[in-house]
mmCIF file of C-alpha atoms in Angstrom:
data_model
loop_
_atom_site.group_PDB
_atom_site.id
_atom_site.type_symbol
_atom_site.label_atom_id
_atom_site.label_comp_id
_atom_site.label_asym_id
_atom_site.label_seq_id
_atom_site.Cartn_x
_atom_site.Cartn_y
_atom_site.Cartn_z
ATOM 1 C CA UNK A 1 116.153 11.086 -96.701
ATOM 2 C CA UNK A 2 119.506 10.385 -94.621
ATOM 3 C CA UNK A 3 119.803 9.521 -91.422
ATOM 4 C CA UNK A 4 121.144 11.816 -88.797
ATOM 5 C CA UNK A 5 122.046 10.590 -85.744
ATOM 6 C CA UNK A 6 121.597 14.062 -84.109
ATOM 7 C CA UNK A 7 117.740 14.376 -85.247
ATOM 8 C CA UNK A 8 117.723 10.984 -83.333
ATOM 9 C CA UNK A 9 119.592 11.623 -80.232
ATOM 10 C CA UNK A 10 116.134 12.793 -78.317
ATOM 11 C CA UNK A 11 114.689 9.456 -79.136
ATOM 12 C CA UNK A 12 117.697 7.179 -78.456
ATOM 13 C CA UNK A 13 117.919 9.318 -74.751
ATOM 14 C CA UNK A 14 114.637 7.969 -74.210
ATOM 15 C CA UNK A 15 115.329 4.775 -75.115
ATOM 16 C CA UNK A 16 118.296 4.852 -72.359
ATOM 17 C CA UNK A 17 116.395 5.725 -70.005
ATOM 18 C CA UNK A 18 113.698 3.197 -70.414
ATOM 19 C CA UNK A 19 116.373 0.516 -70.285
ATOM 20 C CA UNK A 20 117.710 2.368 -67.102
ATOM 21 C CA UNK A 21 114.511 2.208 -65.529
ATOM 22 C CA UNK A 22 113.690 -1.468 -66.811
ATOM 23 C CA UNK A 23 116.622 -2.824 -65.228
ATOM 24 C CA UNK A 24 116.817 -0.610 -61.723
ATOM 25 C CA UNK A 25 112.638 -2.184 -61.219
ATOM 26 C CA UNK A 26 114.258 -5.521 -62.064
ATOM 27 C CA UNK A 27 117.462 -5.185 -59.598
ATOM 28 C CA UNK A 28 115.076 -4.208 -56.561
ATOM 29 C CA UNK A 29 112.505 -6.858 -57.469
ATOM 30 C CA UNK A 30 115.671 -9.075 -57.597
ATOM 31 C CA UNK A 31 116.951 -7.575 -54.105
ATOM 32 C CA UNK A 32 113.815 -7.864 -52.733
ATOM 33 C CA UNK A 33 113.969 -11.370 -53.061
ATOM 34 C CA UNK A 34 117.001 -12.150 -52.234
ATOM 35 C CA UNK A 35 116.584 -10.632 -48.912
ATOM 36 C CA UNK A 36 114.882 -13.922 -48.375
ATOM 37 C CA UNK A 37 111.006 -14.780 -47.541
ATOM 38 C CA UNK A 38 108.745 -12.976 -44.999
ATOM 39 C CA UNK A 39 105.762 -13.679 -44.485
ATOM 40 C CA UNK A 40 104.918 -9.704 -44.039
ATOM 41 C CA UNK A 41 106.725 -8.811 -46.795
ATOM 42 C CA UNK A 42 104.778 -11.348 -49.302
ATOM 43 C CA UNK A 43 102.406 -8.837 -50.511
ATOM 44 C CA UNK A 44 104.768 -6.692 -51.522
ATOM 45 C CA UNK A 45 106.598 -9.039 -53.386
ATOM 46 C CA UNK A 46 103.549 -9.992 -55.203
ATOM 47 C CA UNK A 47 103.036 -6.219 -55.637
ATOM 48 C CA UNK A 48 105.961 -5.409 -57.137
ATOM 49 C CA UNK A 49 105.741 -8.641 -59.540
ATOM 50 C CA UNK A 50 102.307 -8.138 -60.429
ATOM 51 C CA UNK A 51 101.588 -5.004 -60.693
ATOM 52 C CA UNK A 52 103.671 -4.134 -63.973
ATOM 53 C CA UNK A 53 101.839 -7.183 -65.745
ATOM 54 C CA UNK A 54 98.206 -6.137 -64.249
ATOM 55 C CA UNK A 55 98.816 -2.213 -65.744
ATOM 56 C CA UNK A 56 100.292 -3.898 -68.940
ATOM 57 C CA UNK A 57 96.728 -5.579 -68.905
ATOM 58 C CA UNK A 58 94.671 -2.649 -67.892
ATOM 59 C CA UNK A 59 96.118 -0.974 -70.815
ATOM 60 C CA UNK A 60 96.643 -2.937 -73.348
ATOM 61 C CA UNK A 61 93.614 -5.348 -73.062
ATOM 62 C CA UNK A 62 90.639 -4.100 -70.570
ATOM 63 C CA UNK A 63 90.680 -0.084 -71.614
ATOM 64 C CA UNK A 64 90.512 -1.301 -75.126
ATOM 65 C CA UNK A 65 87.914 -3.449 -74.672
ATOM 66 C CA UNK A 66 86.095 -1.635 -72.877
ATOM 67 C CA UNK A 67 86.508 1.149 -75.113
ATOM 68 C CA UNK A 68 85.942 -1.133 -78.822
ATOM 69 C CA UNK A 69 82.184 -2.166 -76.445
ATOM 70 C CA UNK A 70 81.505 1.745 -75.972
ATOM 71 C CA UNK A 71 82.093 2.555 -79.563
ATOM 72 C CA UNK A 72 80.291 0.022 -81.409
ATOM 73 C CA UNK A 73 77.180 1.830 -80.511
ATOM 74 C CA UNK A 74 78.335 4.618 -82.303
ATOM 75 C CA UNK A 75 78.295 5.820 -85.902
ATOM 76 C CA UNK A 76 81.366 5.683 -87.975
ATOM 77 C CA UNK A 77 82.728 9.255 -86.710
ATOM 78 C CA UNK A 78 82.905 7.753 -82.677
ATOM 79 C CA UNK A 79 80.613 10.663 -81.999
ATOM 80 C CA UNK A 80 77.219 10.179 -82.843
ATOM 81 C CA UNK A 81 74.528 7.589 -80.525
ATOM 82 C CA UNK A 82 72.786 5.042 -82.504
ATOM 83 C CA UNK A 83 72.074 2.204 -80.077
ATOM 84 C CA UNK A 84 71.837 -0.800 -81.605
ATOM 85 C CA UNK A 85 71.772 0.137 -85.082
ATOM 86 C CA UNK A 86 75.264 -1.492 -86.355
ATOM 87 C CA UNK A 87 74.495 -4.834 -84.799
ATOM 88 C CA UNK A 88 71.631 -4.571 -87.035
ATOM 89 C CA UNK A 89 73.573 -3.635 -89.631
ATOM 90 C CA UNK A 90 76.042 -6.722 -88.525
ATOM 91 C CA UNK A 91 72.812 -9.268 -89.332
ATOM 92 C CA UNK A 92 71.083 -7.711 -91.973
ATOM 93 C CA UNK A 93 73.760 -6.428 -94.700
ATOM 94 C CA UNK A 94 73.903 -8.617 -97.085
ATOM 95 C CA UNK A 95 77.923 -8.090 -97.594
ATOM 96 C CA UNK A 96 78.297 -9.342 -94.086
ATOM 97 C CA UNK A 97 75.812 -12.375 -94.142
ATOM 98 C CA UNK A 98 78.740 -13.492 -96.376
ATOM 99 C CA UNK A 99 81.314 -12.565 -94.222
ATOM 100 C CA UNK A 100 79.261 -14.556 -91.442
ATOM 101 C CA UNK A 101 78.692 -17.382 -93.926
ATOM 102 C CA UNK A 102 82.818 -17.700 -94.558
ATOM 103 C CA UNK A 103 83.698 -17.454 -90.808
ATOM 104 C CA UNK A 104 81.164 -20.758 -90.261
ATOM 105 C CA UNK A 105 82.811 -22.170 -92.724
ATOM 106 C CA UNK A 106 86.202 -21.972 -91.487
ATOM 107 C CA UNK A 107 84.881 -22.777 -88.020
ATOM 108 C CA UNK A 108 82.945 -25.672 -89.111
ATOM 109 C CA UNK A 109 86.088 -27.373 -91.681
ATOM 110 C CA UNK A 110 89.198 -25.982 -90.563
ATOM 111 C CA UNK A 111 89.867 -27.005 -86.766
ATOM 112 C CA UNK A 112 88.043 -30.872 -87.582
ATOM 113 C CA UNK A 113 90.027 -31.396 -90.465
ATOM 114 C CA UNK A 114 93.189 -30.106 -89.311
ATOM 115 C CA UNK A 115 93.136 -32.169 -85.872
ATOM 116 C CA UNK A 116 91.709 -34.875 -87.709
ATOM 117 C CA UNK A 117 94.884 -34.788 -90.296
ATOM 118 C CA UNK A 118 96.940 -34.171 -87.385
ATOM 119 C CA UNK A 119 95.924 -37.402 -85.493
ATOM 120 C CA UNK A 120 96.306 -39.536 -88.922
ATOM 121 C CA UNK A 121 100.548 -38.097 -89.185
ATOM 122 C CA UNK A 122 100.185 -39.571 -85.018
ATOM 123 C CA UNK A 123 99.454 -42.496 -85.974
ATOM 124 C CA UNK A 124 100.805 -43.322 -89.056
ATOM 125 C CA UNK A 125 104.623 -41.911 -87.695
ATOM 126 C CA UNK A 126 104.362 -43.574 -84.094
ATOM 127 C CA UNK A 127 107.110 -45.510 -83.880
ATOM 128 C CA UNK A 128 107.940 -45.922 -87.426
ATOM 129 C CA UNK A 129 111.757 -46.009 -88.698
ATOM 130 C CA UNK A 130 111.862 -42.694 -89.248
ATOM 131 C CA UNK A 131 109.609 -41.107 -86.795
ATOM 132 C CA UNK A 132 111.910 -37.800 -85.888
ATOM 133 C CA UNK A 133 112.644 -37.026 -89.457
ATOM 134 C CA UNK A 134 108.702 -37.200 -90.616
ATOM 135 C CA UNK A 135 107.442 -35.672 -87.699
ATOM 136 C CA UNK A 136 110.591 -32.612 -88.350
ATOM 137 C CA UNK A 137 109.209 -32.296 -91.860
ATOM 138 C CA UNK A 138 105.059 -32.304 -90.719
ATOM 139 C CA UNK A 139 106.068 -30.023 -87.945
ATOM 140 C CA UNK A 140 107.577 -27.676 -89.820
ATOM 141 C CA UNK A 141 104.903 -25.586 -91.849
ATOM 142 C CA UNK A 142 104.173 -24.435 -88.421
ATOM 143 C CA UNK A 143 107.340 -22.491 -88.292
ATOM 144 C CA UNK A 144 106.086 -20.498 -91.124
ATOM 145 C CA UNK A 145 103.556 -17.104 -90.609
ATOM 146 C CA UNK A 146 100.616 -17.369 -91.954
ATOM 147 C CA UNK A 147 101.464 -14.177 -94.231
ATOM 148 C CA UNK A 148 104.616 -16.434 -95.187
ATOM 149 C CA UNK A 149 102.126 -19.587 -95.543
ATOM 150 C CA UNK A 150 99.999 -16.966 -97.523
ATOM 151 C CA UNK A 151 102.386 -16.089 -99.942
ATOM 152 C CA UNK A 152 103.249 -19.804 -100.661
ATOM 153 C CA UNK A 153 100.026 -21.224 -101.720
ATOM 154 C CA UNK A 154 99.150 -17.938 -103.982
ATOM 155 C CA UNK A 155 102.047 -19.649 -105.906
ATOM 156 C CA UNK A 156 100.433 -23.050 -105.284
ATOM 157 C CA UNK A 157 97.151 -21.628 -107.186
ATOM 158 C CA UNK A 158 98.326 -19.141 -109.627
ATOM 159 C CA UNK A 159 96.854 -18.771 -112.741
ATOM 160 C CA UNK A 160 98.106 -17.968 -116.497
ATOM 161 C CA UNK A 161 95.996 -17.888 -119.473
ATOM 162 C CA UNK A 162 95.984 -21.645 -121.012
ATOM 163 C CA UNK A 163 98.367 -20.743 -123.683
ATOM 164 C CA UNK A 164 101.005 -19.805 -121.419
ATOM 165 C CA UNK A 165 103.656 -21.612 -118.965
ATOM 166 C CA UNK A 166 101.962 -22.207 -115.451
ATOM 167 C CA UNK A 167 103.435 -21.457 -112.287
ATOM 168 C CA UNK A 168 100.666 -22.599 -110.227
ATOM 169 C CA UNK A 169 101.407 -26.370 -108.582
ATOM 170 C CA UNK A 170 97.937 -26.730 -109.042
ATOM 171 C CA UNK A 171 96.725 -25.602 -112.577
ATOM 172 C CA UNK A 172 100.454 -27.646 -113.550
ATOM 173 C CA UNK A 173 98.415 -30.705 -112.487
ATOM 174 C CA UNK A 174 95.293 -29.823 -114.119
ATOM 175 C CA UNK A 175 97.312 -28.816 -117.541
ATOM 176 C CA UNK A 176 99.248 -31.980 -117.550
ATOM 177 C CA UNK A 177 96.021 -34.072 -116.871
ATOM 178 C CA UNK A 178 94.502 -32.583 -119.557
ATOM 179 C CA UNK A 179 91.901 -29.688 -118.564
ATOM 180 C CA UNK A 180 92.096 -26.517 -118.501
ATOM 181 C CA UNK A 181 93.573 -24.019 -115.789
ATOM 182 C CA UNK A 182 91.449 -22.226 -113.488
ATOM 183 C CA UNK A 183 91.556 -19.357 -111.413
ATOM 184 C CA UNK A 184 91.112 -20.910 -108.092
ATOM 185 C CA UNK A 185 90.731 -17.682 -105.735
ATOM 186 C CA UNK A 186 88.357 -16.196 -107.769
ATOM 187 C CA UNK A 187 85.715 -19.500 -107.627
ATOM 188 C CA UNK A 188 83.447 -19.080 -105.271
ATOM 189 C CA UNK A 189 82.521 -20.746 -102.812
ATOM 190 C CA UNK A 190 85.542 -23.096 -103.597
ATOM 191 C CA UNK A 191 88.223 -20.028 -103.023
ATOM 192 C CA UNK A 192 87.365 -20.177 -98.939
ATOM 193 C CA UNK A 193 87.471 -23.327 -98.977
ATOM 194 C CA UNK A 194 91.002 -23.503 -100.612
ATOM 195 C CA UNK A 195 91.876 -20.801 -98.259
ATOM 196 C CA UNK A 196 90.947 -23.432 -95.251
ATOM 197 C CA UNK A 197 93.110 -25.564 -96.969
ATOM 198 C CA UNK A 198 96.256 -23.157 -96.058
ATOM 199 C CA UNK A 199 95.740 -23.299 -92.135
ATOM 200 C CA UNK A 200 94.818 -27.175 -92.157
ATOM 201 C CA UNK A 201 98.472 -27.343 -93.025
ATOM 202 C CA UNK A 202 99.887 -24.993 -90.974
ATOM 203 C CA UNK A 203 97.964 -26.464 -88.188
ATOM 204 C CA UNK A 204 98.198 -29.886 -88.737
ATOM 205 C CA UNK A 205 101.365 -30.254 -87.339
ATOM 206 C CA UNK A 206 100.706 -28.667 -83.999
ATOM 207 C CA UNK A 207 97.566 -30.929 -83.642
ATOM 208 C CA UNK A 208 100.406 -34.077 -84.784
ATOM 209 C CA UNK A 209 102.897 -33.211 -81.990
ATOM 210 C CA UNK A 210 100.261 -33.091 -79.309
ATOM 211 C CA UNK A 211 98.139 -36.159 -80.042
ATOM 212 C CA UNK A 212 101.362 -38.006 -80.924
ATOM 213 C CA UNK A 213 102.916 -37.164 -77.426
ATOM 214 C CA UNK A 214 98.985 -38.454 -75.952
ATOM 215 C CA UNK A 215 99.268 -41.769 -78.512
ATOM 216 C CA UNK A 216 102.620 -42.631 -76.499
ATOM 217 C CA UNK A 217 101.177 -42.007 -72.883
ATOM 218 C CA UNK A 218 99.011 -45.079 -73.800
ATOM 219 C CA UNK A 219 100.558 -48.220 -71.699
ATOM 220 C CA UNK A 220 102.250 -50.374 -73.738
ATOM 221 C CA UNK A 221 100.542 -53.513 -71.809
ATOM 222 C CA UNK A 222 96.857 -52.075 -72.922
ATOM 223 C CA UNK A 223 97.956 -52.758 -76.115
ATOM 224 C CA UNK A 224 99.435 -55.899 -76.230
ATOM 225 C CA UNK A 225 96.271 -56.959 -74.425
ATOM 226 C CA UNK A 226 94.230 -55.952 -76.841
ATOM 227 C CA UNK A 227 96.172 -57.837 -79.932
ATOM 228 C CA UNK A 228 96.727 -61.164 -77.592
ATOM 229 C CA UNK A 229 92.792 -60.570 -78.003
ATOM 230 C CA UNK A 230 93.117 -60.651 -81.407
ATOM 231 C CA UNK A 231 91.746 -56.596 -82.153
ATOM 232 C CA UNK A 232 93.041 -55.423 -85.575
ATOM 233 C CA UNK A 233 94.393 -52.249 -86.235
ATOM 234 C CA UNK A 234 90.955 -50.615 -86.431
ATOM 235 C CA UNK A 235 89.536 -51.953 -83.364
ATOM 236 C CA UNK A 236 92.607 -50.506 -81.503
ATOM 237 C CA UNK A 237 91.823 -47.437 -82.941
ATOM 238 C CA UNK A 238 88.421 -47.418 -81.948
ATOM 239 C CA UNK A 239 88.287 -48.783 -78.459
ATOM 240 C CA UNK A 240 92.114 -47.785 -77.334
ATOM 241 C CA UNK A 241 93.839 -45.449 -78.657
ATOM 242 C CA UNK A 242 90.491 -42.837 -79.773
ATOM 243 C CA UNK A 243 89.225 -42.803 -75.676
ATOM 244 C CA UNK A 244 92.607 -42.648 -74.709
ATOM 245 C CA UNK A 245 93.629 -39.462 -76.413
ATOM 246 C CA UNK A 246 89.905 -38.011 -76.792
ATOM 247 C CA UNK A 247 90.732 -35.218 -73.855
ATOM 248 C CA UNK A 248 94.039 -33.798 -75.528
ATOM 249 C CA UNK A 249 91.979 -34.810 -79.192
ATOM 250 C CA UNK A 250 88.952 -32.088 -77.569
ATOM 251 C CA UNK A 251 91.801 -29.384 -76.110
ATOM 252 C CA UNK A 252 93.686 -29.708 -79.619
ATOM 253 C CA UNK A 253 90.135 -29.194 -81.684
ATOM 254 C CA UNK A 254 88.997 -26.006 -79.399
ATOM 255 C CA UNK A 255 92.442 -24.234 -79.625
ATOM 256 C CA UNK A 256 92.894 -24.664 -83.023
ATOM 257 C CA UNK A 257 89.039 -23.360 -83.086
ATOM 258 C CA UNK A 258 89.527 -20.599 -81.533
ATOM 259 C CA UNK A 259 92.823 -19.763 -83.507
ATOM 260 C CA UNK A 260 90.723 -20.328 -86.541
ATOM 261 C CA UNK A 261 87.935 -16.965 -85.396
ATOM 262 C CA UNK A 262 90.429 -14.656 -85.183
ATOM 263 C CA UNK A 263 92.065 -15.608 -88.431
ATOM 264 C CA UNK A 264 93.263 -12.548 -90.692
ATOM 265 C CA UNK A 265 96.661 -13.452 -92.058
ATOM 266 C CA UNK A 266 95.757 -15.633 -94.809
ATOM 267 C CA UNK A 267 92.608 -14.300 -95.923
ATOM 268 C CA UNK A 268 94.742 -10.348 -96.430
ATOM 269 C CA UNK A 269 97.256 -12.008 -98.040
ATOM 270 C CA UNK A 270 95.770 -14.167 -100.743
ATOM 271 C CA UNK A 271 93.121 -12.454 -101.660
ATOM 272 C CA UNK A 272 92.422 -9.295 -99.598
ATOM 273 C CA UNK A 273 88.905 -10.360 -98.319
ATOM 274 C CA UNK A 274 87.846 -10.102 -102.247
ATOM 275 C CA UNK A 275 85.540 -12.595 -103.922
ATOM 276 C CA UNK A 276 83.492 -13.399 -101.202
ATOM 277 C CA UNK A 277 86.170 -14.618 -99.399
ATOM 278 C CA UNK A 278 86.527 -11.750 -96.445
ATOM 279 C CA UNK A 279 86.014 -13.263 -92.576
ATOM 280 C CA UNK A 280 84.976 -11.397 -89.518
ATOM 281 C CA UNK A 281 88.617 -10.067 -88.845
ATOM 282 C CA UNK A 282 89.418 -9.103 -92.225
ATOM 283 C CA UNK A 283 86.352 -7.320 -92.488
ATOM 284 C CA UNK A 284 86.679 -5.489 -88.708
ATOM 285 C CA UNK A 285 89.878 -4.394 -90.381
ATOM 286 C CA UNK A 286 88.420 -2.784 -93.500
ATOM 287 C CA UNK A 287 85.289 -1.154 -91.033
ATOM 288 C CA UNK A 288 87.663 0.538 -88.976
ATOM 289 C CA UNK A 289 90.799 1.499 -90.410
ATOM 290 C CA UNK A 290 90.216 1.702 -94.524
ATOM 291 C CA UNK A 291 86.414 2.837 -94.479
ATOM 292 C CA UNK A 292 86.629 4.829 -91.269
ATOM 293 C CA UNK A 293 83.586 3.183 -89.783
ATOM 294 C CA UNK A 294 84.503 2.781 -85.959
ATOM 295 C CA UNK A 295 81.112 1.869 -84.993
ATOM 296 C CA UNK A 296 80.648 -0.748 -87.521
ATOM 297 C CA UNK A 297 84.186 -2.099 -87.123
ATOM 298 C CA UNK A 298 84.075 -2.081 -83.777
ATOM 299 C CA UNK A 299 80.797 -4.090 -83.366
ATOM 300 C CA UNK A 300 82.998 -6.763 -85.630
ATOM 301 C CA UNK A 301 85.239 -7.226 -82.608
ATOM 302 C CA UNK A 302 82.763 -7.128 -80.072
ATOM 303 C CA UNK A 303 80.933 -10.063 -81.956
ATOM 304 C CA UNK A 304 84.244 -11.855 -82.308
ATOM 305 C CA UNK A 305 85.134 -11.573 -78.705
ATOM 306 C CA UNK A 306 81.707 -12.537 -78.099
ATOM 307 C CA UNK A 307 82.818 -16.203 -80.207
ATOM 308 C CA UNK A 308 85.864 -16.788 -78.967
ATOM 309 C CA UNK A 309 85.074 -16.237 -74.822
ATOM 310 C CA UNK A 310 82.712 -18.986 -75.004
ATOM 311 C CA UNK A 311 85.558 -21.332 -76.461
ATOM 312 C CA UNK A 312 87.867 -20.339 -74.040
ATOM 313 C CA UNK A 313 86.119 -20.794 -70.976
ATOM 314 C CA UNK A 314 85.349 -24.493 -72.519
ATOM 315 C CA UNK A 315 89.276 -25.217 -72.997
ATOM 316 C CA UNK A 316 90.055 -23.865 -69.779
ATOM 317 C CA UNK A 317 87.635 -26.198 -68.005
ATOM 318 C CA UNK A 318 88.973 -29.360 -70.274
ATOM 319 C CA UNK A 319 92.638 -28.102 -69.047
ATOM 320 C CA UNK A 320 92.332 -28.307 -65.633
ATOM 321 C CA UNK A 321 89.914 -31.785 -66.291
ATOM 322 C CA UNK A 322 93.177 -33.651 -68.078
ATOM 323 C CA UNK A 323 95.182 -32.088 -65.318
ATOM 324 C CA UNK A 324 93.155 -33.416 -62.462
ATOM 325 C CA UNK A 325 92.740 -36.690 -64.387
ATOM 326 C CA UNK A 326 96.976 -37.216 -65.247
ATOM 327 C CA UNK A 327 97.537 -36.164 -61.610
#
């Protein structure tokens, strides 16, 4: 099939004219401004400022929430009531008590272990000789997707039959030691937990930056204190630099929480929720668009969002606590 730039021209007209419009709202909003401040005149300002991001929200996140809540007490069709009957189905199937099972684990592993990893590259690079350069190269595994990240570590644990040349990073090591390779995403329960493995590095940077940025808020004289005192490196740890950077540590921990619910990336791309490996958004995928359940799928999301508000109300409050407390 070619491309003709007549069959086009309707959509490309459109396209005009939704830059056209784009830029005329932004030239009055810009006018408006500029015509200086008045007090009367506030509320329109605000008006004409927030109204395009409140409809964008109306639209794009509260109708389709409200409508995913509506249909999750439907059958798979969208047209026929049954109450309750898929968040039973949610907490009884057996399928999805493993689904439930994975998503606690990746809850319970992932967001410690990554902000824990991410406060030992703080420490460890604070001030060191080459501090920019290793925090650079931590840092950068979160400029990857986590379909890109994905795609990586299938590499890292591919498997070939023992008699042929291994690609895998990981079976190489096993080989050369001596034993023989396995097929690492198909273990279970050890495949989800290799899959955790993927966002603890992706992660662990982020959490690195943040805490390292805390570490160095510390005052200096605090710590020279402390080692006049004669505290070793442990004890500085433990009764310095740990309270010190405990309310970033707890903000770090819940965001990379709540980024680990709503985790789908990895799981499709290594492994395609297969093996016993699936997670709540993987499997609100399948529900809804490859088995055509909407009611079933769409109970999913309400039980995610039902996860994740909780979380965020909590990081909110510890937000504005470490911004009353540095002010």
């Amino acid at each position: 099939m070619g491309f003709s730039i007549l069959d086009e021209l309707p959509k490309l007209l459109w396209l005009v004219i939704g830059l056209a419009a784009f830029a005329g709202v932004i030239g009055l909003l810009l006018l408006l401004v500029d015509r200086g401040p008045r007090t009367r005149r506030d509320w329109w300002q605000a008006f004409f400022f927030l109204g395009p991001a409140v409809l964008l929200l109306l639209l794009g996140l509260v109708y389709p929430a409200l409508r995913t809540a509506w249909l999750s007490f439907f059958d798979g069709s969208g047209d026929t009531w049954v109450g309750l009957d898929n968040y039973v189905w949610l907490f009884t199937q057996p399928e999805i008590l493993i689904v439930l099972r994975n998503t606690l684990l990746w809850v319970v592993f992932a967001p410690v272990l990554a902000t824990a990893t991410g406060l030992i590259y703080a420490i460890l690079v604070d001030r060191s000789r080459f501090e920019s350069v290793a925090k650079s190269l931590l840092f950068m595994p979160m400029a990857i997707s986590f379909v890109g990240a994905g795609i990586i570590w299938r590499f890292v644990y591919a498997y070939r039959p023992a008699e042929a040349d291994q690609i895998g990073l990981l079976n190489r090591f096993v080989v050369a030691l001596g034993g023989e390779p396995q097929q690492w995403l198909l273990n279970q329960p050890l495949n989800t937990l290799l899959l955790i493995v993927v966002l603890i590095w992706v992660q662990a940077g982020f959490a690195m930056v943040v805490l390292s940025a805390a570490i160095k808020a510390i005052p200096a004289e605090i710590i020279e204190a402390a080692r006049i005192d004669g505290a070793n490196a442990w004890q500085l740890f433990r009764n310095i630099t740990l309270p010190s950077v405990w309310p970033t540590l707890t903000v770090v921990l819940i965001t990379i929480s709540v980024q680990t619910l709503k985790v789908f990336d990895i799981v499709r791309t290594m492994t395609g929720g297969q093996f016993d490996t699936s997670v709540i958004a993987n499997e609100m995928y399948n529900q809804a668009f490859r088995y055509g359940e909407l009611g079933q799928g769409s109970a999913l999301a309400i039980f995610l969002f039902a996860l994740v508000i909780p979380l965020v109300i909590v990081q909110m409050r510890t937000n504005r606590r470490v911004r009353e407390q540095q002010a």
